[in-house]
Amino acid sequence: MNSTTMRRAGLSIAVAAALSGVAACGSSGGSGGGDGKGKDKGSVALSPIAALRTIENKTDNADSAKVEGKTVMGAQMSMDMKGVMGWKDGVTGEVTATLTGGTAAQQMEQLGQSTIDYRYLPDAYYANMGDKFASQSGGKHWIEYDYATLAEMGGAAGEAFKDQMQNTTPNSSVKMLLASGDVKRVGEESVRGTKATHYSGTVDVADLTGKNTDLDAEQMDELKKQFKQAGMSTEKIDIWVNGDDLLVKKTEKADMKTGSFSQTVYYSDYGTPVSAEKPPAGDTMSFKDLMNQQPQA
């Protein structure tokens, strides 16, 4: 295994971390308009917008939840994930991701594993790459993805990614629907045996991300170019909400040049304890240092 393989794996794991942290293409910005009619529990008529604002606040105040989901990203990646995420004082959590297909899974096979443990802290997230990676990186098992460094390395997309990772919570999908101006109440359905109300809408990915980040005009133009290069323009979001106005499920779907993106996440046990500790410094390599390594012969 050479440095090029390690760097490619590091990039794939960065993407997987974003997705397993249930941060897909949106951000956690403000709310917006929309219209339509629906009913909440008790048969009191409410517009979807009014209902979603209640859901947004209830979910935000819940502080933490267990998460479980599946992500498919064209030919690049398919992945299952399970863990606990908290958002009371910044996004924190521990998630285990299992790569089940795509080029990312192939790269991890070269490292001798398919499962990755992630730890999320307010300023960075960490990925345990396993023993084979450590044997090639001075004994270091963990890669540190510092948000400020990722923003510096990634330009406009890096700045948007930083904001997304530091602010994404389960109610981010609710905020995206509120900001989209395109949301409707689909009806009542069952989610894993729980009665839930289904809401659906479509968002403009670049415009919404730009509204919810502190990008200047030049950075916004760059971001739109990057989304255009990826072939991603809109994203369909569906959420299911229980009788306590808490999310129990969300799906996000979009088309890209490299294939279709889809993510399904289930939420449960709101208020569950969250404990995520920074890995030992002596067992950690920064993503920037990994990317600066020169390929071996």
mmCIF file with all atom_site columns, C-alpha atoms in Angstrom, residues 51-167:
data_model
loop_
_atom_site.group_PDB
_atom_site.id
_atom_site.type_symbol
_atom_site.label_atom_id
_atom_site.label_alt_id
_atom_site.label_comp_id
_atom_site.label_asym_id
_atom_site.label_entity_id
_atom_site.label_seq_id
_atom_site.pdbx_PDB_ins_code
_atom_site.Cartn_x
_atom_site.Cartn_y
_atom_site.Cartn_z
_atom_site.occupancy
_atom_site.B_iso_or_equiv
_atom_site.pdbx_formal_charge
_atom_site.auth_seq_id
_atom_site.auth_comp_id
_atom_site.auth_asym_id
_atom_site.auth_atom_id
_atom_site.pdbx_PDB_model_num
ATOM 1   C CA . ALA A 1 51  ? -46.253 22.307 11.558 1.00 0.00 ? 51  ALA A CA 1
ATOM 2   C CA . LEU A 1 52  ? -42.618 22.208 10.433 1.00 0.00 ? 52  LEU A CA 1
ATOM 3   C CA . ARG A 1 53  ? -41.685 25.162 12.634 1.00 0.00 ? 53  ARG A CA 1
ATOM 4   C CA . THR A 1 54  ? -43.004 23.254 15.638 1.00 0.00 ? 54  THR A CA 1
ATOM 5   C CA . ILE A 1 55  ? -41.102 20.143 14.546 1.00 0.00 ? 55  ILE A CA 1
ATOM 6   C CA . GLU A 1 56  ? -37.917 22.178 14.050 1.00 0.00 ? 56  GLU A CA 1
ATOM 7   C CA . ASN A 1 57  ? -38.025 23.537 17.596 1.00 0.00 ? 57  ASN A CA 1
ATOM 8   C CA . LYS A 1 58  ? -38.965 20.245 19.234 1.00 0.00 ? 58  LYS A CA 1
ATOM 9   C CA . THR A 1 59  ? -36.189 18.334 17.486 1.00 0.00 ? 59  THR A CA 1
ATOM 10  C CA . ASP A 1 60  ? -33.613 21.043 18.159 1.00 0.00 ? 60  ASP A CA 1
ATOM 11  C CA . ASN A 1 61  ? -34.404 20.985 21.883 1.00 0.00 ? 61  ASN A CA 1
ATOM 12  C CA . ALA A 1 62  ? -34.143 17.190 22.091 1.00 0.00 ? 62  ALA A CA 1
ATOM 13  C CA . ASP A 1 63  ? -30.307 17.529 22.176 1.00 0.00 ? 63  ASP A CA 1
ATOM 14  C CA . SER A 1 64  ? -29.401 13.985 21.028 1.00 0.00 ? 64  SER A CA 1
ATOM 15  C CA . ALA A 1 65  ? -30.654 10.789 19.380 1.00 0.00 ? 65  ALA A CA 1
ATOM 16  C CA . LYS A 1 66  ? -29.664 7.364  18.165 1.00 0.00 ? 66  LYS A CA 1
ATOM 17  C CA . VAL A 1 67  ? -29.196 7.270  14.391 1.00 0.00 ? 67  VAL A CA 1
ATOM 18  C CA . GLU A 1 68  ? -29.235 4.437  11.891 1.00 0.00 ? 68  GLU A CA 1
ATOM 19  C CA . GLY A 1 69  ? -29.159 4.687  8.126  1.00 0.00 ? 69  GLY A CA 1
ATOM 20  C CA . LYS A 1 70  ? -27.945 3.825  4.662  1.00 0.00 ? 70  LYS A CA 1
ATOM 21  C CA . THR A 1 71  ? -26.285 6.005  2.001  1.00 0.00 ? 71  THR A CA 1
ATOM 22  C CA . VAL A 1 72  ? -25.634 5.314  -1.683 1.00 0.00 ? 72  VAL A CA 1
ATOM 23  C CA . MET A 1 73  ? -23.498 7.731  -3.700 1.00 0.00 ? 73  MET A CA 1
ATOM 24  C CA . GLY A 1 74  ? -23.354 6.521  -7.305 1.00 0.00 ? 74  GLY A CA 1
ATOM 25  C CA . ALA A 1 75  ? -20.458 4.151  -7.962 1.00 0.00 ? 75  ALA A CA 1
ATOM 26  C CA . GLN A 1 76  ? -18.374 5.854  -5.283 1.00 0.00 ? 76  GLN A CA 1
ATOM 27  C CA . MET A 1 77  ? -19.931 4.458  -2.155 1.00 0.00 ? 77  MET A CA 1
ATOM 28  C CA . SER A 1 78  ? -22.654 2.507  -0.438 1.00 0.00 ? 78  SER A CA 1
ATOM 29  C CA . MET A 1 79  ? -22.605 2.555  3.328  1.00 0.00 ? 79  MET A CA 1
ATOM 30  C CA . ASP A 1 80  ? -24.558 1.554  6.418  1.00 0.00 ? 80  ASP A CA 1
ATOM 31  C CA . MET A 1 81  ? -24.132 3.537  9.621  1.00 0.00 ? 81  MET A CA 1
ATOM 32  C CA . LYS A 1 82  ? -25.259 3.366  13.237 1.00 0.00 ? 82  LYS A CA 1
ATOM 33  C CA . GLY A 1 83  ? -24.481 5.431  16.311 1.00 0.00 ? 83  GLY A CA 1
ATOM 34  C CA . VAL A 1 84  ? -25.392 8.334  18.577 1.00 0.00 ? 84  VAL A CA 1
ATOM 35  C CA . MET A 1 85  ? -25.293 12.039 17.705 1.00 0.00 ? 85  MET A CA 1
ATOM 36  C CA . GLY A 1 86  ? -25.711 15.065 19.981 1.00 0.00 ? 86  GLY A CA 1
ATOM 37  C CA . TRP A 1 87  ? -26.139 18.755 19.162 1.00 0.00 ? 87  TRP A CA 1
ATOM 38  C CA . LYS A 1 88  ? -26.560 20.616 22.466 1.00 0.00 ? 88  LYS A CA 1
ATOM 39  C CA . ASP A 1 89  ? -23.113 22.282 22.492 1.00 0.00 ? 89  ASP A CA 1
ATOM 40  C CA . GLY A 1 90  ? -21.948 21.718 18.933 1.00 0.00 ? 90  GLY A CA 1
ATOM 41  C CA . VAL A 1 91  ? -22.243 18.469 17.007 1.00 0.00 ? 91  VAL A CA 1
ATOM 42  C CA . THR A 1 92  ? -20.759 15.499 18.869 1.00 0.00 ? 92  THR A CA 1
ATOM 43  C CA . GLY A 1 93  ? -21.148 11.758 18.581 1.00 0.00 ? 93  GLY A CA 1
ATOM 44  C CA . GLU A 1 94  ? -19.832 8.309  17.818 1.00 0.00 ? 94  GLU A CA 1
ATOM 45  C CA . VAL A 1 95  ? -20.859 6.480  14.654 1.00 0.00 ? 95  VAL A CA 1
ATOM 46  C CA . THR A 1 96  ? -19.772 3.205  13.094 1.00 0.00 ? 96  THR A CA 1
ATOM 47  C CA . ALA A 1 97  ? -19.916 3.124  9.288  1.00 0.00 ? 97  ALA A CA 1
ATOM 48  C CA . THR A 1 98  ? -19.712 -0.063 7.230  1.00 0.00 ? 98  THR A CA 1
ATOM 49  C CA . LEU A 1 99  ? -18.768 0.411  3.584  1.00 0.00 ? 99  LEU A CA 1
ATOM 50  C CA . THR A 1 100 ? -20.721 -2.125 1.560  1.00 0.00 ? 100 THR A CA 1
ATOM 51  C CA . GLY A 1 101 ? -19.799 -1.201 -2.027 1.00 0.00 ? 101 GLY A CA 1
ATOM 52  C CA . GLY A 1 102 ? -18.273 1.262  -4.475 1.00 0.00 ? 102 GLY A CA 1
ATOM 53  C CA . THR A 1 103 ? -14.737 2.545  -4.915 1.00 0.00 ? 103 THR A CA 1
ATOM 54  C CA . ALA A 1 104 ? -14.557 3.645  -1.272 1.00 0.00 ? 104 ALA A CA 1
ATOM 55  C CA . ALA A 1 105 ? -15.134 0.051  -0.131 1.00 0.00 ? 105 ALA A CA 1
ATOM 56  C CA . GLN A 1 106 ? -12.440 -1.153 -2.544 1.00 0.00 ? 106 GLN A CA 1
ATOM 57  C CA . GLN A 1 107 ? -9.966  1.356  -1.138 1.00 0.00 ? 107 GLN A CA 1
ATOM 58  C CA . MET A 1 108 ? -10.734 0.300  2.407  1.00 0.00 ? 108 MET A CA 1
ATOM 59  C CA . GLU A 1 109 ? -10.264 -3.341 1.424  1.00 0.00 ? 109 GLU A CA 1
ATOM 60  C CA . GLN A 1 110 ? -6.657  -2.436 0.655  1.00 0.00 ? 110 GLN A CA 1
ATOM 61  C CA . LEU A 1 111 ? -6.425  -1.255 4.253  1.00 0.00 ? 111 LEU A CA 1
ATOM 62  C CA . GLY A 1 112 ? -7.793  -4.569 5.458  1.00 0.00 ? 112 GLY A CA 1
ATOM 63  C CA . GLN A 1 113 ? -11.156 -3.382 6.797  1.00 0.00 ? 113 GLN A CA 1
ATOM 64  C CA . SER A 1 114 ? -14.631 -2.319 5.805  1.00 0.00 ? 114 SER A CA 1
ATOM 65  C CA . THR A 1 115 ? -15.833 -0.782 9.072  1.00 0.00 ? 115 THR A CA 1
ATOM 66  C CA . ILE A 1 116 ? -14.780 2.649  10.320 1.00 0.00 ? 116 ILE A CA 1
ATOM 67  C CA . ASP A 1 117 ? -15.352 4.174  13.748 1.00 0.00 ? 117 ASP A CA 1
ATOM 68  C CA . TYR A 1 118 ? -15.948 7.936  13.715 1.00 0.00 ? 118 TYR A CA 1
ATOM 69  C CA . ARG A 1 119 ? -15.860 10.435 16.551 1.00 0.00 ? 119 ARG A CA 1
ATOM 70  C CA . TYR A 1 120 ? -17.422 13.869 16.065 1.00 0.00 ? 120 TYR A CA 1
ATOM 71  C CA . LEU A 1 121 ? -16.407 16.874 18.156 1.00 0.00 ? 121 LEU A CA 1
ATOM 72  C CA . PRO A 1 122 ? -17.346 20.562 17.739 1.00 0.00 ? 122 PRO A CA 1
ATOM 73  C CA . ASP A 1 123 ? -14.109 21.504 15.913 1.00 0.00 ? 123 ASP A CA 1
ATOM 74  C CA . ALA A 1 124 ? -13.142 18.283 14.122 1.00 0.00 ? 124 ALA A CA 1
ATOM 75  C CA . TYR A 1 125 ? -14.049 14.687 13.428 1.00 0.00 ? 125 TYR A CA 1
ATOM 76  C CA . TYR A 1 126 ? -11.824 11.601 13.568 1.00 0.00 ? 126 TYR A CA 1
ATOM 77  C CA . ALA A 1 127 ? -11.731 8.306  11.657 1.00 0.00 ? 127 ALA A CA 1
ATOM 78  C CA . ASN A 1 128 ? -10.076 5.111  12.911 1.00 0.00 ? 128 ASN A CA 1
ATOM 79  C CA . MET A 1 129 ? -8.383  3.630  9.840  1.00 0.00 ? 129 MET A CA 1
ATOM 80  C CA . GLY A 1 130 ? -7.163  0.400  11.453 1.00 0.00 ? 130 GLY A CA 1
ATOM 81  C CA . ASP A 1 131 ? -3.889  -1.411 12.004 1.00 0.00 ? 131 ASP A CA 1
ATOM 82  C CA . LYS A 1 132 ? -2.728  -1.656 8.383  1.00 0.00 ? 132 LYS A CA 1
ATOM 83  C CA . PHE A 1 133 ? -3.026  2.101  7.938  1.00 0.00 ? 133 PHE A CA 1
ATOM 84  C CA . ALA A 1 134 ? -1.152  2.594  11.227 1.00 0.00 ? 134 ALA A CA 1
ATOM 85  C CA . SER A 1 135 ? 1.702   0.405  9.987  1.00 0.00 ? 135 SER A CA 1
ATOM 86  C CA . GLN A 1 136 ? 2.192   2.869  7.110  1.00 0.00 ? 136 GLN A CA 1
ATOM 87  C CA . SER A 1 137 ? 1.669   6.077  9.093  1.00 0.00 ? 137 SER A CA 1
ATOM 88  C CA . GLY A 1 138 ? 4.082   5.891  11.979 1.00 0.00 ? 138 GLY A CA 1
ATOM 89  C CA . GLY A 1 139 ? 1.746   3.876  14.175 1.00 0.00 ? 139 GLY A CA 1
ATOM 90  C CA . LYS A 1 140 ? -1.160  6.312  13.946 1.00 0.00 ? 140 LYS A CA 1
ATOM 91  C CA . HIS A 1 141 ? -4.631  4.778  13.649 1.00 0.00 ? 141 HIS A CA 1
ATOM 92  C CA . TRP A 1 142 ? -6.740  7.946  13.528 1.00 0.00 ? 142 TRP A CA 1
ATOM 93  C CA . ILE A 1 143 ? -7.072  10.686 10.903 1.00 0.00 ? 143 ILE A CA 1
ATOM 94  C CA . GLU A 1 144 ? -8.078  14.104 12.222 1.00 0.00 ? 144 GLU A CA 1
ATOM 95  C CA . TYR A 1 145 ? -10.302 16.185 9.937  1.00 0.00 ? 145 TYR A CA 1
ATOM 96  C CA . ASP A 1 146 ? -10.111 19.671 11.450 1.00 0.00 ? 146 ASP A CA 1
ATOM 97  C CA . TYR A 1 147 ? -12.990 21.809 10.130 1.00 0.00 ? 147 TYR A CA 1
ATOM 98  C CA . ALA A 1 148 ? -10.931 24.998 9.806  1.00 0.00 ? 148 ALA A CA 1
ATOM 99  C CA . THR A 1 149 ? -8.258  23.150 7.829  1.00 0.00 ? 149 THR A CA 1
ATOM 100 C CA . LEU A 1 150 ? -10.849 21.508 5.579  1.00 0.00 ? 150 LEU A CA 1
ATOM 101 C CA . ALA A 1 151 ? -12.344 24.932 4.856  1.00 0.00 ? 151 ALA A CA 1
ATOM 102 C CA . GLU A 1 152 ? -8.888  26.251 3.977  1.00 0.00 ? 152 GLU A CA 1
ATOM 103 C CA . MET A 1 153 ? -8.150  23.315 1.676  1.00 0.00 ? 153 MET A CA 1
ATOM 104 C CA . GLY A 1 154 ? -11.559 23.162 0.001  1.00 0.00 ? 154 GLY A CA 1
ATOM 105 C CA . GLY A 1 155 ? -12.318 26.752 -1.029 1.00 0.00 ? 155 GLY A CA 1
ATOM 106 C CA . ALA A 1 156 ? -16.001 27.682 -1.155 1.00 0.00 ? 156 ALA A CA 1
ATOM 107 C CA . ALA A 1 157 ? -17.107 24.069 -0.874 1.00 0.00 ? 157 ALA A CA 1
ATOM 108 C CA . GLY A 1 158 ? -14.778 23.678 2.106  1.00 0.00 ? 158 GLY A CA 1
ATOM 109 C CA . GLU A 1 159 ? -16.330 26.681 3.854  1.00 0.00 ? 159 GLU A CA 1
ATOM 110 C CA . ALA A 1 160 ? -19.829 25.320 3.215  1.00 0.00 ? 160 ALA A CA 1
ATOM 111 C CA . PHE A 1 161 ? -18.749 21.872 4.404  1.00 0.00 ? 161 PHE A CA 1
ATOM 112 C CA . LYS A 1 162 ? -17.308 23.345 7.616  1.00 0.00 ? 162 LYS A CA 1
ATOM 113 C CA . ASP A 1 163 ? -20.575 25.121 8.389  1.00 0.00 ? 163 ASP A CA 1
ATOM 114 C CA . GLN A 1 164 ? -22.587 22.027 7.514  1.00 0.00 ? 164 GLN A CA 1
ATOM 115 C CA . MET A 1 165 ? -20.559 19.697 9.724  1.00 0.00 ? 165 MET A CA 1
ATOM 116 C CA . GLN A 1 166 ? -20.564 22.062 12.692 1.00 0.00 ? 166 GLN A CA 1
ATOM 117 C CA . ASN A 1 167 ? -24.290 22.813 12.545 1.00 0.00 ? 167 ASN A CA 1
#
